[in-house]
PDB file of C-alpha atoms in Angstrom:
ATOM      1  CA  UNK N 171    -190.614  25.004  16.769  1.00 45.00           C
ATOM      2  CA  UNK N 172    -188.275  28.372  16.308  1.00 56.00           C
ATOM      3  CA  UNK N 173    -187.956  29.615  13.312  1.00 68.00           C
ATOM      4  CA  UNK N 174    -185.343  29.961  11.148  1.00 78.00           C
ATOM      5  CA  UNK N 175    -183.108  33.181  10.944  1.00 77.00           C
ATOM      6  CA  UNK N 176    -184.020  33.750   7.176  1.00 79.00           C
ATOM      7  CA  UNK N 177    -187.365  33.329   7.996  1.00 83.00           C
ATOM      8  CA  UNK N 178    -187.756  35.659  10.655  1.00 82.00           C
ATOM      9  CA  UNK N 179    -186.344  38.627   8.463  1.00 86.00           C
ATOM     10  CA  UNK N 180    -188.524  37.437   5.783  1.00 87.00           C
ATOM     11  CA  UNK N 181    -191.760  38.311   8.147  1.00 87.00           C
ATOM     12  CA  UNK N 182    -190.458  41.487   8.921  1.00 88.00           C
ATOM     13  CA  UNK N 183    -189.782  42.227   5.520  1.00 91.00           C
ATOM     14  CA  UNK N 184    -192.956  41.660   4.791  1.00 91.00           C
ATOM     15  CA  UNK N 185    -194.107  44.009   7.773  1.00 91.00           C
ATOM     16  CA  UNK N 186    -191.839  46.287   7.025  1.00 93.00           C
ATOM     17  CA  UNK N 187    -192.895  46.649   3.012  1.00 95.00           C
ATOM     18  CA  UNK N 188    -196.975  46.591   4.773  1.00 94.00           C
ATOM     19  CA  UNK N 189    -195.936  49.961   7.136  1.00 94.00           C
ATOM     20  CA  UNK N 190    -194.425  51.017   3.781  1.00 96.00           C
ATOM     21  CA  UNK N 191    -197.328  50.468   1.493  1.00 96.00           C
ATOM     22  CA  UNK N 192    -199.860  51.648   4.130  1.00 95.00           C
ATOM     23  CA  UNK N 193    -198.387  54.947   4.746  1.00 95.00           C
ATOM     24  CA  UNK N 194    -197.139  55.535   1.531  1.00 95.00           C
ATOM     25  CA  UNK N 195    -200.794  55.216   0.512  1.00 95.00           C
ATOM     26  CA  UNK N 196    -201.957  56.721   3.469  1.00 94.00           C
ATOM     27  CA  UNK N 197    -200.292  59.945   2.750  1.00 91.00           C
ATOM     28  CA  UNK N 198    -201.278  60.296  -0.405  1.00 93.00           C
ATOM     29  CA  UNK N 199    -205.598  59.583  -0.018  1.00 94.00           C
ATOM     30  CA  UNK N 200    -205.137  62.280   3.330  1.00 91.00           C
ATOM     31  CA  UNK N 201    -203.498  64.560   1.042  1.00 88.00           C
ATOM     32  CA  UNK N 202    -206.684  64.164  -1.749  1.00 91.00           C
ATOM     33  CA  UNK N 203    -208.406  64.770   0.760  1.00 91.00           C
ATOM     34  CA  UNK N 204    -206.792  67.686   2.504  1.00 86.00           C
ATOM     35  CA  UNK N 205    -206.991  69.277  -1.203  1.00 86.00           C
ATOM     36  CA  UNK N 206    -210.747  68.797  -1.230  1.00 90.00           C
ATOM     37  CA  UNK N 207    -211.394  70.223   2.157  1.00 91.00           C
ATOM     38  CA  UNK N 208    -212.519  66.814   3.482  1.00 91.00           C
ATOM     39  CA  UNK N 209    -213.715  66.527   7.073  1.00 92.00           C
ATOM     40  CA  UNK N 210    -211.330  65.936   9.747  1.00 89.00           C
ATOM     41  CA  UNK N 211    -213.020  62.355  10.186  1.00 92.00           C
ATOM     42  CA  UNK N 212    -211.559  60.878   6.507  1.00 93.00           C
ATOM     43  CA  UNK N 213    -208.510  61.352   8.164  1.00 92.00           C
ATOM     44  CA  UNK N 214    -209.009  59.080  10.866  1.00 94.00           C
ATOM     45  CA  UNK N 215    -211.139  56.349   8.182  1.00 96.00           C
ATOM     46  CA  UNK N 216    -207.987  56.752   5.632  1.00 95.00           C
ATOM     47  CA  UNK N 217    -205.489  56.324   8.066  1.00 95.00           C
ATOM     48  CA  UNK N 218    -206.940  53.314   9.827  1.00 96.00           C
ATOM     49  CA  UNK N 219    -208.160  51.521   6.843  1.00 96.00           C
ATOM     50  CA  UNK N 220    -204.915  52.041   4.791  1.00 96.00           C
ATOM     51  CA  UNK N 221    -203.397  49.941   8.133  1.00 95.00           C
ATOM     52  CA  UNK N 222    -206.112  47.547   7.856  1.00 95.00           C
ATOM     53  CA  UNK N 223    -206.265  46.514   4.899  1.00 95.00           C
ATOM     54  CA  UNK N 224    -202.419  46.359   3.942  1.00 94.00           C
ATOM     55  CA  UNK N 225    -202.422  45.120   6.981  1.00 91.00           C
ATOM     56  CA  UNK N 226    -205.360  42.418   6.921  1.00 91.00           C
ATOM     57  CA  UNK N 227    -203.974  40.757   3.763  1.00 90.00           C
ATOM     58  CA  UNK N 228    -200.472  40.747   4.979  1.00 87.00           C
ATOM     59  CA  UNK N 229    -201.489  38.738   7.790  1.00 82.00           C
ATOM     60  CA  UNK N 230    -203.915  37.084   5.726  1.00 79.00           C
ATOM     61  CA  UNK N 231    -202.319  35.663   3.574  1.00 76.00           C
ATOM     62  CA  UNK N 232    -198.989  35.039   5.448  1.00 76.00           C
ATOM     63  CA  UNK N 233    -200.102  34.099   8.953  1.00 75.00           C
ATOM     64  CA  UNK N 234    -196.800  32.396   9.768  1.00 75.00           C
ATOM     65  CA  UNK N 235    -195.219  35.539  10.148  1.00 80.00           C
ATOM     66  CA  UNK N 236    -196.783  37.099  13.632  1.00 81.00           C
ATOM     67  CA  UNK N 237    -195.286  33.890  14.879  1.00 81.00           C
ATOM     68  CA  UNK N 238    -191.935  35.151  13.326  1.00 80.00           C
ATOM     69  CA  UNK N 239    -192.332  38.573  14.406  1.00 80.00           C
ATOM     70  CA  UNK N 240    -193.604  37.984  17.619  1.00 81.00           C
ATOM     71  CA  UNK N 241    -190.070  35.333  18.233  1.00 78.00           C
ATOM     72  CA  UNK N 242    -187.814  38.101  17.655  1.00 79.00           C
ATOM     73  CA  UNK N 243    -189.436  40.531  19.907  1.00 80.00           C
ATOM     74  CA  UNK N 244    -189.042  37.990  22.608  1.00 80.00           C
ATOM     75  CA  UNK N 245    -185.248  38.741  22.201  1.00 77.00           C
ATOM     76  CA  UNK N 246    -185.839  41.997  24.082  1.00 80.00           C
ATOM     77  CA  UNK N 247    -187.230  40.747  26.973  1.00 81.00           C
ATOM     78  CA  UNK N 248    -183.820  39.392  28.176  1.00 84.00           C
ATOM     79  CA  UNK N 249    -182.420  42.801  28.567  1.00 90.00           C
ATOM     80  CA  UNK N 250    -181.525  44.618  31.527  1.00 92.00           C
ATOM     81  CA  UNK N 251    -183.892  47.045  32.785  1.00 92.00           C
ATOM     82  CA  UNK N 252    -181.782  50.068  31.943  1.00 95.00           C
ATOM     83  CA  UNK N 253    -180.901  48.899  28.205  1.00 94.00           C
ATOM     84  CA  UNK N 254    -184.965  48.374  27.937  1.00 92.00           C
ATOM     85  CA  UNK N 255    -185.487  51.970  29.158  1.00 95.00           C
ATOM     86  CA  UNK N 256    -183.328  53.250  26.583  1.00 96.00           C
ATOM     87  CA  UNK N 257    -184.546  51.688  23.707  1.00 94.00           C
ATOM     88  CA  UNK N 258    -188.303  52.583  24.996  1.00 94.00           C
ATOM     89  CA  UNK N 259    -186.799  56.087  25.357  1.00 96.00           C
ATOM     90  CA  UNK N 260    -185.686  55.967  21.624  1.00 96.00           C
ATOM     91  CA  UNK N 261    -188.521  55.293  20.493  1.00 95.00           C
ATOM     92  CA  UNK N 262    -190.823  57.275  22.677  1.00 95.00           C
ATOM     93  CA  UNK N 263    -189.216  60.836  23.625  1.00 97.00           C
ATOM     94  CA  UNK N 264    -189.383  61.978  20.071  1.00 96.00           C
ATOM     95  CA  UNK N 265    -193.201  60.861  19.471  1.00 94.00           C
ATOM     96  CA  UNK N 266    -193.800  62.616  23.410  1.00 95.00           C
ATOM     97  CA  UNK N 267    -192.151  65.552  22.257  1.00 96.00           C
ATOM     98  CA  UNK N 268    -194.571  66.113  19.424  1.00 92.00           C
ATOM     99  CA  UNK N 269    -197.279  67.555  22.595  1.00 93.00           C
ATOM    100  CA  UNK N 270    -194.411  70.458  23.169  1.00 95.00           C
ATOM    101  CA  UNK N 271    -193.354  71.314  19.896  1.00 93.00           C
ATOM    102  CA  UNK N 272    -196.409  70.420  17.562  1.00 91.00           C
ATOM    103  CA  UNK N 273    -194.661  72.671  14.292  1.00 88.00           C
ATOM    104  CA  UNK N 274    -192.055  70.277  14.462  1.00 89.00           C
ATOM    105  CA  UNK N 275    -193.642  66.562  14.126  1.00 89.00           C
ATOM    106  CA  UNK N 276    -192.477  65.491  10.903  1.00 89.00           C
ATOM    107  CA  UNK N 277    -188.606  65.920  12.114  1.00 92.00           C
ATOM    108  CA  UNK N 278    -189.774  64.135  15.093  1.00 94.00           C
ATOM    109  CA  UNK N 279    -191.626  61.235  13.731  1.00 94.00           C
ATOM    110  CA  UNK N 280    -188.234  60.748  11.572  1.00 95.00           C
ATOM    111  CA  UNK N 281    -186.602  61.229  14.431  1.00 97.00           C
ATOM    112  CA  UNK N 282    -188.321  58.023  16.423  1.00 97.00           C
ATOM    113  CA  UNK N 283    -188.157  55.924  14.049  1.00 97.00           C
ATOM    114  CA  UNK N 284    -184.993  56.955  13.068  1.00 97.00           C
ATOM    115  CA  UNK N 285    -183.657  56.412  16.723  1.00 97.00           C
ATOM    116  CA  UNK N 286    -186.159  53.344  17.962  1.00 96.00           C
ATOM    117  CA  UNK N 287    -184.889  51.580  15.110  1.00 96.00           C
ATOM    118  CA  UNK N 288    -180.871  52.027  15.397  1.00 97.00           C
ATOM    119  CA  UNK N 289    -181.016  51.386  19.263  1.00 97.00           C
ATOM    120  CA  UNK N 290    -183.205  48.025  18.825  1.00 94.00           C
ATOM    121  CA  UNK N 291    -180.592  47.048  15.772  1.00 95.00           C
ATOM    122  CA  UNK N 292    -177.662  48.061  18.722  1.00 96.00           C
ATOM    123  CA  UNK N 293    -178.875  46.372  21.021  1.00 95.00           C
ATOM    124  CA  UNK N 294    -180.517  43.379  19.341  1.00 92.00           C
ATOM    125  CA  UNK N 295    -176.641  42.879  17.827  1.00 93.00           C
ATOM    126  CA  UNK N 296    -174.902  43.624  21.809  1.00 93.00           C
ATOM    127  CA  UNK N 297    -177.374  41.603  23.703  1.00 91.00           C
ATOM    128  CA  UNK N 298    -179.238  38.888  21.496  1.00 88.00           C
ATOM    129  CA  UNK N 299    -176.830  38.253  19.146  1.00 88.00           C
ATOM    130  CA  UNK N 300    -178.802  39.415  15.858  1.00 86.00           C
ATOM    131  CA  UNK N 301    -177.979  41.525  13.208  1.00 89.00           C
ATOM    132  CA  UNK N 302    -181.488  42.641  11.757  1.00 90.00           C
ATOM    133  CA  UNK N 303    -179.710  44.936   8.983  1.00 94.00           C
ATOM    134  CA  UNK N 304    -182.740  45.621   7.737  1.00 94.00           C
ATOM    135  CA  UNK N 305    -184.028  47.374  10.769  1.00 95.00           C
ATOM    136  CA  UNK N 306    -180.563  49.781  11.068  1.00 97.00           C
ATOM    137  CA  UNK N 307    -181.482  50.429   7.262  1.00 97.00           C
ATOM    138  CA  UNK N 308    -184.676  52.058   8.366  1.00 97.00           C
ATOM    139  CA  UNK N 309    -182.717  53.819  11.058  1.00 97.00           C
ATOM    140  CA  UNK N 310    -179.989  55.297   9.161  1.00 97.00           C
ATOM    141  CA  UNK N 311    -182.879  56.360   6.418  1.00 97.00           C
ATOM    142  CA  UNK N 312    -185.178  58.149   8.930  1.00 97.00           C
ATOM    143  CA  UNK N 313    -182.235  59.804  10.454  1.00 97.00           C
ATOM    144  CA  UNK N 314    -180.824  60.852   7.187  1.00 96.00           C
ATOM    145  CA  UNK N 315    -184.261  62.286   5.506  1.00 95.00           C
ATOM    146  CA  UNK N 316    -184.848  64.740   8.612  1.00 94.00           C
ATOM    147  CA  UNK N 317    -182.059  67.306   7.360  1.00 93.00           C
ATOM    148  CA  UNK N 318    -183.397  66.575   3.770  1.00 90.00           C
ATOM    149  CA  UNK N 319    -187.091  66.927   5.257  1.00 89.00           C
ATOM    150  CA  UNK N 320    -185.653  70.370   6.931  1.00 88.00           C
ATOM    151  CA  UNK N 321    -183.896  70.828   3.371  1.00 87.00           C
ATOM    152  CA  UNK N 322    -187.629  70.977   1.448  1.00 84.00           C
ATOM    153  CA  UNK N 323    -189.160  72.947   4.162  1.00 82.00           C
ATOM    154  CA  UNK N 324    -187.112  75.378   4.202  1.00 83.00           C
ATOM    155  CA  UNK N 325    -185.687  76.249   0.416  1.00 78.00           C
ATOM    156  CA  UNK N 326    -188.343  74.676  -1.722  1.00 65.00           C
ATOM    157  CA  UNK N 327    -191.127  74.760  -0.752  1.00 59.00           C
ATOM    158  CA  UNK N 328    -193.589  77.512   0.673  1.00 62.00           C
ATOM    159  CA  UNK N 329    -196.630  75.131   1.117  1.00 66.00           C
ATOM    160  CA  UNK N 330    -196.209  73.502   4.503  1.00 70.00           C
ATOM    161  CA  UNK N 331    -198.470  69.887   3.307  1.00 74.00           C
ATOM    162  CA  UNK N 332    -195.877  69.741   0.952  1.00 76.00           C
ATOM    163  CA  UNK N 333    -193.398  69.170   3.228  1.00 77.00           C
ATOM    164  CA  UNK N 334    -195.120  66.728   5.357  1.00 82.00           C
ATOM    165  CA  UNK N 335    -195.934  64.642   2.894  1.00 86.00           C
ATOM    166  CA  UNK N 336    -192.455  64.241   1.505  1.00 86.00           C
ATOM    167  CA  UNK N 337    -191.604  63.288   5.228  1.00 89.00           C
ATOM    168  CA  UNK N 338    -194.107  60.693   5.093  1.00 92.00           C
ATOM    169  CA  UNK N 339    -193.127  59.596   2.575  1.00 93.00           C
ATOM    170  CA  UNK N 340    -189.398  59.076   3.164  1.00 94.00           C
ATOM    171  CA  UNK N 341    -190.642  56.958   6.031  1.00 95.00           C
ATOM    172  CA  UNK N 342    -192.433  55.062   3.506  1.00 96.00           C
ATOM    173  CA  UNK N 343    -189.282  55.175   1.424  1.00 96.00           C
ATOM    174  CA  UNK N 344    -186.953  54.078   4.712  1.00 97.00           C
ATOM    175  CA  UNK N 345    -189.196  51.091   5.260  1.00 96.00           C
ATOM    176  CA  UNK N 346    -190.126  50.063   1.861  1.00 96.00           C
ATOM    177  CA  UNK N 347    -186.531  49.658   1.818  1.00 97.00           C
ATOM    178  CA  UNK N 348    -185.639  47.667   4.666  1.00 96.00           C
ATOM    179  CA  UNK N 349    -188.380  45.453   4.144  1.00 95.00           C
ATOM    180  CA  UNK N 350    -186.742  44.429   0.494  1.00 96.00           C
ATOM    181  CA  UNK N 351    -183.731  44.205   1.786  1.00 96.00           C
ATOM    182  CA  UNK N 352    -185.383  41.478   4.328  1.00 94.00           C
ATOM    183  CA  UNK N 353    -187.327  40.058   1.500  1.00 94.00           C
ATOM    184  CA  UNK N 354    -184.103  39.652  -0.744  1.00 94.00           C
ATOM    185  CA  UNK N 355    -181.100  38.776   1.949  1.00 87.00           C
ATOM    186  CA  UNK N 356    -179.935  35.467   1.416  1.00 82.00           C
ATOM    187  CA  UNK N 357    -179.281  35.134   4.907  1.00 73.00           C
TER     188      UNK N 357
END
């Protein structure tokens, strides 16, 4: 049975708001414990376990919506082999990059998800049909917070954590976002 359009951008609303909530909270335990000169191991244990547990009760509690989520993805598979390379490109040449220029990962984790997103709304509208506003919401956000990310690094602040975690969490903001919008759209 396929699911309905409403309900479909309902479960990635609720994945969306999850990513939001996980590293939104993320963000702020790693920087607790970057403050009290934790090991380099918390890092992995916060990061991981804010994923799994936002993550675990998500799913949980709403189990119809990997179903949902997992339905819309399938809408990709029909593209051409060159439209799929670009949209893998979106998404992936900024997070590669982040090996060559390691000073600059915060623009370039904006940057992917800024990109991945808008060229899967693009092409999810060209070649499936779908409008997903919610995901070219969490585009246009991640796109827009890199010259405000570059804004804080560069005038306000002199503490580089600082300005990573305000660029984590404007992708907290960008998907906490487009997940409500998802939750809320009445179609």
């Amino acid at each position: 049975m396929q699911d309905s359009p409403l309900e479909v951008r309902r479960a990635f609303g609720l994945l969306f708001v999850g990513v939001a909530i996980a590293v939104g909270s993320a963000s702020i335990l790693s920087e607790m414990a970057f403050a009290h000169q934790s090991p380099l191991y918390y890092y992995i244990i916060i990061w991981l376990g804010s994923f799994a547990i936002t993550f675990g009760v998500i799913f949980g509690k709403f189990r119809y919506i990997l179903q949902s989520i997992r339905g819309r993805m399938k809408n990709s598979v029909k593209w051409s082999g060159p439209i799929k390379a670009i949209n893998g490109l979106c998404w992936a040449a900024p997070f590669a990059a982040i090996g060559a220029f390691p000073p600059l990962y915060q623009y370039l984790i904006l940057l992917g998800i800024g990109l991945g997103n808008t060229s899967t709304y693009i092409f999810m509208k060209k070649y499936s049909g779908l409008a997903n506003h919610e995901q070219i919401i969490v585009g246009a956000i991640s796109l827009v917070a890199i010259p405000v990310a570059v804004f804080v690094d560069t005038s306000f602040v002199s503490n580089q954590t600082i300005a990573v975690i305000v660029s984590r969490l404007m992708i907290a903001a960008a998907y906490g976002v487009g997940g409500i919008y998802a939750l809320v759209a009445k179609k």
